[in-house]
PDB file of C-alpha atoms in Angstrom:
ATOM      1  CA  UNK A   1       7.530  23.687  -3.604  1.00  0.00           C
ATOM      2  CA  UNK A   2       4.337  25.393  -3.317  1.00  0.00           C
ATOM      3  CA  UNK A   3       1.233  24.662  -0.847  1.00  0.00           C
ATOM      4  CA  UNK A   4      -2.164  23.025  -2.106  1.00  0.00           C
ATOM      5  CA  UNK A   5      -5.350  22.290   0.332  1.00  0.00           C
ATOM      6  CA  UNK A   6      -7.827  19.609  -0.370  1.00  0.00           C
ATOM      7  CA  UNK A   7      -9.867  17.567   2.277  1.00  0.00           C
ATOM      8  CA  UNK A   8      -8.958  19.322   5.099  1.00  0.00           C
ATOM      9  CA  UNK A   9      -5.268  18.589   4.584  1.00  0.00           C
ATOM     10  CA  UNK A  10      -1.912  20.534   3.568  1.00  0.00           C
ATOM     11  CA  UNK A  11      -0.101  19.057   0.579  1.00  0.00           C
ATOM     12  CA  UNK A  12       3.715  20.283  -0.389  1.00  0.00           C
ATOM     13  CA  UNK A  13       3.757  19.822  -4.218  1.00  0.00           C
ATOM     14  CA  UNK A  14       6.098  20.992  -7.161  1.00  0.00           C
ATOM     15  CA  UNK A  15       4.337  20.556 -10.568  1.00  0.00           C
ATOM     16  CA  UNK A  16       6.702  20.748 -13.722  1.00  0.00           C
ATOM     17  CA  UNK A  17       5.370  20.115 -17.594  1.00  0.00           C
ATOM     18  CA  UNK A  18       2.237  19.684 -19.455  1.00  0.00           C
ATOM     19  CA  UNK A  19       0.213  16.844 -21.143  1.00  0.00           C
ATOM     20  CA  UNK A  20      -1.387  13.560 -19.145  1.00  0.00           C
ATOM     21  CA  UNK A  21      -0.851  13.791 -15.728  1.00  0.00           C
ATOM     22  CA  UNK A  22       1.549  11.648 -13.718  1.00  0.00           C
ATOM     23  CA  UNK A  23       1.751  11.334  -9.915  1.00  0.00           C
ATOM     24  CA  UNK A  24       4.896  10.916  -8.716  1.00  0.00           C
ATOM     25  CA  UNK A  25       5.033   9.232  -4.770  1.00  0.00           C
ATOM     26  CA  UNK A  26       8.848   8.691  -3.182  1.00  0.00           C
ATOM     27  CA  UNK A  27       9.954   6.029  -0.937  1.00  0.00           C
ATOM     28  CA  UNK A  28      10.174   6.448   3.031  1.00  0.00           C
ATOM     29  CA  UNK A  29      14.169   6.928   2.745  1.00  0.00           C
ATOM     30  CA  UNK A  30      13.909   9.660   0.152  1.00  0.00           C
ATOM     31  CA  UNK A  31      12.027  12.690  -0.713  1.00  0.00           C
ATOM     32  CA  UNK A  32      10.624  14.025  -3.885  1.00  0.00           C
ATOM     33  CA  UNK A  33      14.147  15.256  -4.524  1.00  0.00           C
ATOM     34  CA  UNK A  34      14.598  11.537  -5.510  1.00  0.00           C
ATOM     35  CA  UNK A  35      12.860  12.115  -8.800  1.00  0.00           C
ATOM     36  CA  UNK A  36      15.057  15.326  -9.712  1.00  0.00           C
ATOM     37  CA  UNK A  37      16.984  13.276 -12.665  1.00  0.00           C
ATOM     38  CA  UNK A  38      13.995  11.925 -14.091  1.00  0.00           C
ATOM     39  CA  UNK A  39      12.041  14.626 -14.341  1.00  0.00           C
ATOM     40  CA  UNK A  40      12.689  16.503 -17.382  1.00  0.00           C
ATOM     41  CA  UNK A  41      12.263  13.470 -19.535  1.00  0.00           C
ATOM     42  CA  UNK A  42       8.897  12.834 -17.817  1.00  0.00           C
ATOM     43  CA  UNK A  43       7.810  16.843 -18.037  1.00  0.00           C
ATOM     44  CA  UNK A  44       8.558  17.102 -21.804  1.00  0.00           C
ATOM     45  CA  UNK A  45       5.059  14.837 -22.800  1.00  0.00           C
ATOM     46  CA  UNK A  46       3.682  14.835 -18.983  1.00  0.00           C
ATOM     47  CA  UNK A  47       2.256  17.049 -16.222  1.00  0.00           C
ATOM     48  CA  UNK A  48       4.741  15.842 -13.127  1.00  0.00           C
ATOM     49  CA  UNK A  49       3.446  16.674  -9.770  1.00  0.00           C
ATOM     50  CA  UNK A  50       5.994  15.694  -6.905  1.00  0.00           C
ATOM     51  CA  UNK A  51       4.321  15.036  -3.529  1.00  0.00           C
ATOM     52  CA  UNK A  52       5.996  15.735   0.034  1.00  0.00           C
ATOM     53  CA  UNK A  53       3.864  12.186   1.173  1.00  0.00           C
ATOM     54  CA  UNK A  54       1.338  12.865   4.237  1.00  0.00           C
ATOM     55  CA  UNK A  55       3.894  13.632   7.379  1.00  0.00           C
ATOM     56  CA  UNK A  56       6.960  14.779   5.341  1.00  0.00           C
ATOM     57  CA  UNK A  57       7.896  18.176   4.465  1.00  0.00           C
ATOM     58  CA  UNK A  58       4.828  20.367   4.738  1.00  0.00           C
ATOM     59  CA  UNK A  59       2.331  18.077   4.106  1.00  0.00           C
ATOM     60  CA  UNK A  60      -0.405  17.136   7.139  1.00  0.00           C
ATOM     61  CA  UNK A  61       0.346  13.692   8.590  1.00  0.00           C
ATOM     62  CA  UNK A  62      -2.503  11.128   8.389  1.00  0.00           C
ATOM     63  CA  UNK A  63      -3.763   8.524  10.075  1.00  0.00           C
ATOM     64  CA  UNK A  64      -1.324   5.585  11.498  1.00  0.00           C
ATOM     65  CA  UNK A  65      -1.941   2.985   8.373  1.00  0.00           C
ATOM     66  CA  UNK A  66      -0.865   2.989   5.295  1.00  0.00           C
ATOM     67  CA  UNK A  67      -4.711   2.943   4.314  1.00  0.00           C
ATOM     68  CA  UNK A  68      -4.969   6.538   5.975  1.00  0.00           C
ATOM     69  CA  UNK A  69      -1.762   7.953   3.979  1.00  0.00           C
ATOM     70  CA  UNK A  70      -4.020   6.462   1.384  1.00  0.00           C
ATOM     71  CA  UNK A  71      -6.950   8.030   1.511  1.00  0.00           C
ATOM     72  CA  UNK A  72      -5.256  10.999   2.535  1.00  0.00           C
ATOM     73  CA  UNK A  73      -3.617  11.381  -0.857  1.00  0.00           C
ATOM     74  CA  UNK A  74      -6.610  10.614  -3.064  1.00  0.00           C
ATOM     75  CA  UNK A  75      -7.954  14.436  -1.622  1.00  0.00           C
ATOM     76  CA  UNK A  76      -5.001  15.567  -3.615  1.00  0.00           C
ATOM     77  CA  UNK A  77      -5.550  13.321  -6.690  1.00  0.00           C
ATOM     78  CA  UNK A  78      -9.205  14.839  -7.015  1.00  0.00           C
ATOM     79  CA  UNK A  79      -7.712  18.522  -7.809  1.00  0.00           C
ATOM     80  CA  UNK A  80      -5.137  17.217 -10.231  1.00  0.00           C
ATOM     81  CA  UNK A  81      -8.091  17.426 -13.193  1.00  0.00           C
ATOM     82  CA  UNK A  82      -8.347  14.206 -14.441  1.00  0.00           C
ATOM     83  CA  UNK A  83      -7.245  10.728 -13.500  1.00  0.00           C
ATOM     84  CA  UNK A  84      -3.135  10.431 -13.347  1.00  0.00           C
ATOM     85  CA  UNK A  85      -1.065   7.828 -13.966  1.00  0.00           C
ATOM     86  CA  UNK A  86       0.912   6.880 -10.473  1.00  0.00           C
ATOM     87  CA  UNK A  87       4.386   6.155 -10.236  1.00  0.00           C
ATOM     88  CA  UNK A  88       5.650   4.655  -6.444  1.00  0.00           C
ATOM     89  CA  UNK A  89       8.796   3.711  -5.148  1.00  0.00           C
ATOM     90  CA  UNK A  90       9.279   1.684  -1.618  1.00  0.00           C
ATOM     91  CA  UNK A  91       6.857   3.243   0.687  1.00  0.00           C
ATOM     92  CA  UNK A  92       5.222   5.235  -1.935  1.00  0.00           C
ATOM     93  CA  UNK A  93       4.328   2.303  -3.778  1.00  0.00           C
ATOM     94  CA  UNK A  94       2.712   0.639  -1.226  1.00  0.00           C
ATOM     95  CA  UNK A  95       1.077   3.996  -0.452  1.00  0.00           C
ATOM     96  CA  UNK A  96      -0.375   3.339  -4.621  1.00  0.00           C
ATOM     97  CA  UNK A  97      -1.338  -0.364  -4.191  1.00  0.00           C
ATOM     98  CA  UNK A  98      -3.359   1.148  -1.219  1.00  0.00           C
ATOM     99  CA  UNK A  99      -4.899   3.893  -3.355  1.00  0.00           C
ATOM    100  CA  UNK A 100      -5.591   1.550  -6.372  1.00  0.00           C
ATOM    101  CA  UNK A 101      -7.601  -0.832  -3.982  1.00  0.00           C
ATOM    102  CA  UNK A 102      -9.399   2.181  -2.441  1.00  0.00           C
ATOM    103  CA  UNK A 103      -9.709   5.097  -4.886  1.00  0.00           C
ATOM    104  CA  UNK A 104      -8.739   2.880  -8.205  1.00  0.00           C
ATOM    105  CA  UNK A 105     -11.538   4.229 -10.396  1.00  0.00           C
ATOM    106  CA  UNK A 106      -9.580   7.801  -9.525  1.00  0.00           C
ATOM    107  CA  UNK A 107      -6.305   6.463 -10.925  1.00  0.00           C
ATOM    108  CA  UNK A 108      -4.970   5.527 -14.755  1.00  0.00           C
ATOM    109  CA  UNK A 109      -2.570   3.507 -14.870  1.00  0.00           C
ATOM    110  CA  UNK A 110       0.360   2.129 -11.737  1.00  0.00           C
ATOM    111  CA  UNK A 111       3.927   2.297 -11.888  1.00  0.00           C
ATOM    112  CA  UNK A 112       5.162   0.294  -9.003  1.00  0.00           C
ATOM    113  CA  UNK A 113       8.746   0.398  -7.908  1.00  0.00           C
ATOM    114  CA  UNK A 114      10.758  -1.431  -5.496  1.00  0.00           C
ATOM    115  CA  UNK A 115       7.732  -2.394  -3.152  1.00  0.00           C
ATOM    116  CA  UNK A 116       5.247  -5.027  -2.064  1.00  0.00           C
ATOM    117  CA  UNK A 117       1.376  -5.941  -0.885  1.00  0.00           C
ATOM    118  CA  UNK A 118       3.446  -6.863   2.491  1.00  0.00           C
ATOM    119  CA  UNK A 119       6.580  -8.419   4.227  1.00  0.00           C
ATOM    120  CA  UNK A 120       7.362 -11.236   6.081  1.00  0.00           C
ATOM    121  CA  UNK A 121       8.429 -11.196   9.370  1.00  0.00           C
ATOM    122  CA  UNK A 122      12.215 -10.740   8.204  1.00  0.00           C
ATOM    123  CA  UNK A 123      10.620  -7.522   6.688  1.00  0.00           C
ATOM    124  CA  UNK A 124       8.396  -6.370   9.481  1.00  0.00           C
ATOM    125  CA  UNK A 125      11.310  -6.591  12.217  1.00  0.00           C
ATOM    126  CA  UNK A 126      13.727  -4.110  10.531  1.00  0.00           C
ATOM    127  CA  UNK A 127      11.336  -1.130  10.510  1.00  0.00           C
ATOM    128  CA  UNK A 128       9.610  -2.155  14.063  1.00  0.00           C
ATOM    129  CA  UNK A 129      13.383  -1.731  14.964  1.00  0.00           C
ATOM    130  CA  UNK A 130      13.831   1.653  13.067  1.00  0.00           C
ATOM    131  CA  UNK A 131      10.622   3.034  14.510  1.00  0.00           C
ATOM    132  CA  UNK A 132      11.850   2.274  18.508  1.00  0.00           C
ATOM    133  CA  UNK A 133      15.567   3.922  17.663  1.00  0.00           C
ATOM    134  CA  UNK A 134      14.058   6.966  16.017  1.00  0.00           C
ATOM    135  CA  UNK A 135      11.575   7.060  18.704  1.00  0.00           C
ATOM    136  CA  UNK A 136      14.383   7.246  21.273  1.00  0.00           C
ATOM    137  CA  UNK A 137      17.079   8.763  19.575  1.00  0.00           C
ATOM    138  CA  UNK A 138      15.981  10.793  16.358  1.00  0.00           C
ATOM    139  CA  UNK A 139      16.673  10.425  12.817  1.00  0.00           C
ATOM    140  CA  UNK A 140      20.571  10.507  13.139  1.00  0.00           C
ATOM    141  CA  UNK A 141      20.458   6.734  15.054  1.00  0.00           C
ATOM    142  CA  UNK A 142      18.886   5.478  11.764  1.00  0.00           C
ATOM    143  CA  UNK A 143      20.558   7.447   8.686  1.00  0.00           C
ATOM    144  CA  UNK A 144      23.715   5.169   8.134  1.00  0.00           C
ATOM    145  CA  UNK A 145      21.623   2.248   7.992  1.00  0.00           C
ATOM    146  CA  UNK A 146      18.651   3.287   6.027  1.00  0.00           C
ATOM    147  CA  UNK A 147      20.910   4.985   3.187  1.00  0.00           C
ATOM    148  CA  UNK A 148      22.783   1.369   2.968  1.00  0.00           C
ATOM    149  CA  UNK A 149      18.909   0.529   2.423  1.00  0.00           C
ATOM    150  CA  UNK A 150      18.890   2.531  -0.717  1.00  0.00           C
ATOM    151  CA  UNK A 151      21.821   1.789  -2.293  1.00  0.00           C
ATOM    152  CA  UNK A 152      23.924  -1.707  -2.831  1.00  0.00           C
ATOM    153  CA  UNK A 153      27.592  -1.425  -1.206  1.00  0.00           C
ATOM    154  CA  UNK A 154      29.195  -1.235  -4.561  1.00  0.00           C
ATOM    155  CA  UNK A 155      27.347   1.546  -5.981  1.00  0.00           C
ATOM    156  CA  UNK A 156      28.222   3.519  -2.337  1.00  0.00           C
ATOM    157  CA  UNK A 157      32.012   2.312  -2.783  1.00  0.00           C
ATOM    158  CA  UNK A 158      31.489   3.938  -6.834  1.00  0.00           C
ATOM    159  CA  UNK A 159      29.584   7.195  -6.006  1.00  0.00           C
ATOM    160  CA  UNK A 160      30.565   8.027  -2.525  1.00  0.00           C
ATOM    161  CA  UNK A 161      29.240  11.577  -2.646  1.00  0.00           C
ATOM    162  CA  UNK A 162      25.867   9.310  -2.625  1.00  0.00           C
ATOM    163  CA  UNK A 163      25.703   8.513   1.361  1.00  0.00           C
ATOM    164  CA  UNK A 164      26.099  12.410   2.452  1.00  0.00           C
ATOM    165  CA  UNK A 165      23.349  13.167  -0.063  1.00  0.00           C
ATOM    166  CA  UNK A 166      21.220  10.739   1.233  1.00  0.00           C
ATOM    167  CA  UNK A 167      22.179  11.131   4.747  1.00  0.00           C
ATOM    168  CA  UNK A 168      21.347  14.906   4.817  1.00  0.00           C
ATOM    169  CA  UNK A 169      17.769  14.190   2.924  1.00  0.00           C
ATOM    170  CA  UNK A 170      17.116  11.779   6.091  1.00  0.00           C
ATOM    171  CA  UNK A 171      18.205  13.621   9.060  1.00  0.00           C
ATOM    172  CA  UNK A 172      15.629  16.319   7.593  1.00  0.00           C
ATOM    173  CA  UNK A 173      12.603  13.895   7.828  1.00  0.00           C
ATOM    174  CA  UNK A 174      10.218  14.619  11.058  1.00  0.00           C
ATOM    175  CA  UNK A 175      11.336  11.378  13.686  1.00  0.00           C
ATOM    176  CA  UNK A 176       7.734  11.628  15.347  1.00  0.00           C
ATOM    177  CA  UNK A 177       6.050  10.998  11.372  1.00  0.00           C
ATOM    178  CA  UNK A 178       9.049   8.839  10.154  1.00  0.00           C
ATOM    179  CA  UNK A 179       8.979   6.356  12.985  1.00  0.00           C
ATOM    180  CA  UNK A 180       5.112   6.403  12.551  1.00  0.00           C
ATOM    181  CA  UNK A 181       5.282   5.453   8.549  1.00  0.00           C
ATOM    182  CA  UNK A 182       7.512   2.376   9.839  1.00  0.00           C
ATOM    183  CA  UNK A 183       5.483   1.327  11.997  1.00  0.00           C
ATOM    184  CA  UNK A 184       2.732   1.238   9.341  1.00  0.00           C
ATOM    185  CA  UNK A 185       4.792  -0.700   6.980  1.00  0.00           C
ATOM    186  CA  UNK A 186       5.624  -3.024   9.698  1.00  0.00           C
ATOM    187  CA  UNK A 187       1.755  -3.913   9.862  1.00  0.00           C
ATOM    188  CA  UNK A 188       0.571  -3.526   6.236  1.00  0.00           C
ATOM    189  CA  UNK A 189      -0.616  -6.370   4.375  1.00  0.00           C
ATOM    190  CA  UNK A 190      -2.489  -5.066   1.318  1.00  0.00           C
ATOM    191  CA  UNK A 191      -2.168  -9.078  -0.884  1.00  0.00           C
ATOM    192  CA  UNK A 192      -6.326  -9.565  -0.142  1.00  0.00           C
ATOM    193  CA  UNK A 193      -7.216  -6.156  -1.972  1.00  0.00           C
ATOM    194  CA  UNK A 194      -4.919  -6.944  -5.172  1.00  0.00           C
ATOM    195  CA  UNK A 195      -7.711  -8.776  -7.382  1.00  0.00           C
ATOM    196  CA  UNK A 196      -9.849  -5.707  -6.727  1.00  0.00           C
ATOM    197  CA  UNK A 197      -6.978  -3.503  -8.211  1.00  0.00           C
ATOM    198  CA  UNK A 198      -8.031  -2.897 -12.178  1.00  0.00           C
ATOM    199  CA  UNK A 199      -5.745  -0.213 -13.354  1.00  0.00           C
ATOM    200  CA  UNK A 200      -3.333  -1.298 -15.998  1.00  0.00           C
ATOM    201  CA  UNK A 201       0.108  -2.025 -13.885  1.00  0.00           C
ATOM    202  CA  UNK A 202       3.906  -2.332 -14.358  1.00  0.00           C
ATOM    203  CA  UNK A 203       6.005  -3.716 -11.632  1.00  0.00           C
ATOM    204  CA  UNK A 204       9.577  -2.797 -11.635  1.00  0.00           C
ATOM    205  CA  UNK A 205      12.249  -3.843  -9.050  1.00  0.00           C
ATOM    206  CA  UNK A 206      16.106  -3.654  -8.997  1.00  0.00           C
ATOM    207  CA  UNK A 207      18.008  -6.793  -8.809  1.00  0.00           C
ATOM    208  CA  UNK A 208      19.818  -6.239  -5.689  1.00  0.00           C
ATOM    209  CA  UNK A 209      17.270  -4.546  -3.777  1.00  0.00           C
ATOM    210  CA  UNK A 210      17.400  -5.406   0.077  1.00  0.00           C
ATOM    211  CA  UNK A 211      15.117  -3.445   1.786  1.00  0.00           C
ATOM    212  CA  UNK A 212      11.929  -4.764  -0.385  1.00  0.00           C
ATOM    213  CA  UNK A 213      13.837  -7.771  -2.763  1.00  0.00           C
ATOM    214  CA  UNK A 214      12.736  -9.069  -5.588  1.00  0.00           C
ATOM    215  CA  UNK A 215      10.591 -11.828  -4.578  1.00  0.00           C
ATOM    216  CA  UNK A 216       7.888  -9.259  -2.704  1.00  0.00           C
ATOM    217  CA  UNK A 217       7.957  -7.569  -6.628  1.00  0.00           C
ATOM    218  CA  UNK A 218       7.103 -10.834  -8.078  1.00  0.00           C
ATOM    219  CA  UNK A 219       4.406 -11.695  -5.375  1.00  0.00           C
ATOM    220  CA  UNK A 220       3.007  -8.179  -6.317  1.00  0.00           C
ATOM    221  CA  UNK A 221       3.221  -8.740 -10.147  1.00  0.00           C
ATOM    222  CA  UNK A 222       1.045 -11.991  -9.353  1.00  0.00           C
ATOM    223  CA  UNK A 223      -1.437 -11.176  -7.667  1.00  0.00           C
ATOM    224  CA  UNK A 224      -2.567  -8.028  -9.987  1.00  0.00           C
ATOM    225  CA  UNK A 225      -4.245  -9.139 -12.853  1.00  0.00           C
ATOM    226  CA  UNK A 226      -2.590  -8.546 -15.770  1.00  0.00           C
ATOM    227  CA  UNK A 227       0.551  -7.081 -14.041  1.00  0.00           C
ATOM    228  CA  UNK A 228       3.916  -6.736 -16.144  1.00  0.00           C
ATOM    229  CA  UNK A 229       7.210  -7.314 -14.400  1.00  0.00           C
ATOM    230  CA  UNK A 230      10.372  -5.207 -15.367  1.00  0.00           C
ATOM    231  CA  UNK A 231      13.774  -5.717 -13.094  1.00  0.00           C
ATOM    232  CA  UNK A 232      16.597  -3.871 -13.533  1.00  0.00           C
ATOM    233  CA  UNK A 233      19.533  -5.310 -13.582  1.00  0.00           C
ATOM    234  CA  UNK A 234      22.559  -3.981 -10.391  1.00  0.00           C
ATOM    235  CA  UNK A 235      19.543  -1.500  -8.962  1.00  0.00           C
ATOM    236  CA  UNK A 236      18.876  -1.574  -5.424  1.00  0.00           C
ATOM    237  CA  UNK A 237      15.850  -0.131  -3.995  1.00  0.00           C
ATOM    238  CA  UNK A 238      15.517   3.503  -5.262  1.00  0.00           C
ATOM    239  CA  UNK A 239      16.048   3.564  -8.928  1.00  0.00           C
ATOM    240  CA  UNK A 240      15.080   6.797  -9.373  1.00  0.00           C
ATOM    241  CA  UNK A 241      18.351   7.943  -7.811  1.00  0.00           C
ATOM    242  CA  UNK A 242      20.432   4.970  -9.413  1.00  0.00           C
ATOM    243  CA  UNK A 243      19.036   3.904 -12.712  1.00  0.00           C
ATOM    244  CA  UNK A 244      17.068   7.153 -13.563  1.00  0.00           C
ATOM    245  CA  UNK A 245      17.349   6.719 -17.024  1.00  0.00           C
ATOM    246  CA  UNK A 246      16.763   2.847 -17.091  1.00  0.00           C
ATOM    247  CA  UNK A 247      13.610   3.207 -15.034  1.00  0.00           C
ATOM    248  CA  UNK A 248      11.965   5.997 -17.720  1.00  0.00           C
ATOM    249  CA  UNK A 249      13.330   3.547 -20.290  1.00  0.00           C
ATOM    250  CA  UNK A 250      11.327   0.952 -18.483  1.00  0.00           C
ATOM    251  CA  UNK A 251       8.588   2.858 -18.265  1.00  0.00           C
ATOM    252  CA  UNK A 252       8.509   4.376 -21.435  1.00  0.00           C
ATOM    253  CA  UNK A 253       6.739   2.127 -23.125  1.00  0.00           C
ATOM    254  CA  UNK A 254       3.660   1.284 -20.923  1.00  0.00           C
ATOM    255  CA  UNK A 255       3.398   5.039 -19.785  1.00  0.00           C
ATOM    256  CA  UNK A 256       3.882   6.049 -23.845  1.00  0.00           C
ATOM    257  CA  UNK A 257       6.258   8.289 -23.103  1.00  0.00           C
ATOM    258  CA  UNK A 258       7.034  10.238 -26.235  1.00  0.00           C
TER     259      UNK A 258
END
């Protein structure tokens, strides 16, 4: 992955394809790795630029909301030439639903993926929780649980090569910026800025996701006008790694994907 500068800030990016851009934004318990399978369908009619999000990989941490990682990001959307479509999963979608209430007028149109506006307080307790072991303990006091966050037990029991993948991507992640981005998600609550969010939007969500289920999808699908909703039958929360090729089929359509 190569290096690009823009407001100040350090972005680690990897840029495959040509055609329309697309923005491509992974969830806090991946990496742009996470998008490897889906890639060269998206790169045959599509400029695909994967993003190390602000605080992971080489990129420069931002602020402590989501707001900041936010703002942050649209620095990097102004040297991508013209206004790209955005695809987010988990933590990267919320990072879009920020963007789009922020920066929307920068943005075509939003791919949203396994996320929310916001979480209840059953939501907010398991990253506050996260955020104190990592704190304490690093990133290896948190990898068994978060990678049972990604995937539903019976896809783990079917592909176990699946949890030592994941686990190695996580133990990589910076504690100090990891623990920080949970602690943002354990505040956010973007639902007041979704009527200001205009761009053209398709929600998709995996039927047995845990870590941000269904019914924060739905609530998201509402409250943007004109929102589709897709769900994906057996998914959990990062598609991209378990459904690659039912999420581009998903998306094919909206993102007319040739």
């Amino acid at each position: 992955m190569q290096i690009v500068r823009a407001g100040g800030a350090q972005f680690e990016v990897e840029q495959s394809g040509s055609g329309p851009e697309l923005l491509l934004l992974h969830s806090l318990l991946a990496d742009p790795g996470s998008f490897a399978a889906m890639v060269p369908a998206l790169s045959r009619g599509r400029r695909v630029t994967l993003v190390s999000l602000p605080g992971f990989g080489r990129s420069t941490a931002a602020g402590p909301s989501i707001e900041d990682t936010a703002d942050r990001l649209a620095h990097l959307v102004s040297t991508l030439g013209e206004t790209p479509d955005v695809l987010g999963n988990g933590y990267g979608g919320i990072i879009a639903v920020a963007l789009a209430a922020r920066h929307g007028t920068k943005l075509g149109k939003l791919v949203l993926v396994d996320t929310g506006a916001g979480f209840p307080e059953a939501g907010r307790a398991p990253f506050r929780a996260m955020a104190e072991a990592v704190e304490k303990g690093g990133m290896a006091t948190v990898v068994d649980t978060a990678v049972r966050r990604i995937f539903p037990e019976s896809y783990l029991a079917a592909h176990p090569s699946a949890f030592a993948e994941r686990r190695e991507v996580l133990l990589r992640a910076n504690p100090i910026h990891f623990a920080a981005a949970c602690r943002a998600l354990a505040k956010v609550d973007l639902r007041p800025e979704l009527p200001r969010i205009a761009n053209p939007t398709l929600v998709v969500v995996g039927t047995l996701d845990a870590a941000t289920p269904p019914t924060l999808a739905r609530e998201l699908a509402a409250g943007i006008s004109g929102a589709k909703l897709v769900e994906l039958p057996g998914c959990g929360h990062c598609p991209p790694l378990q459904q690659p090729a039912e999420l581009v089929a998903a998306m094919a359509p909206f993102l007319r994907l040739g």
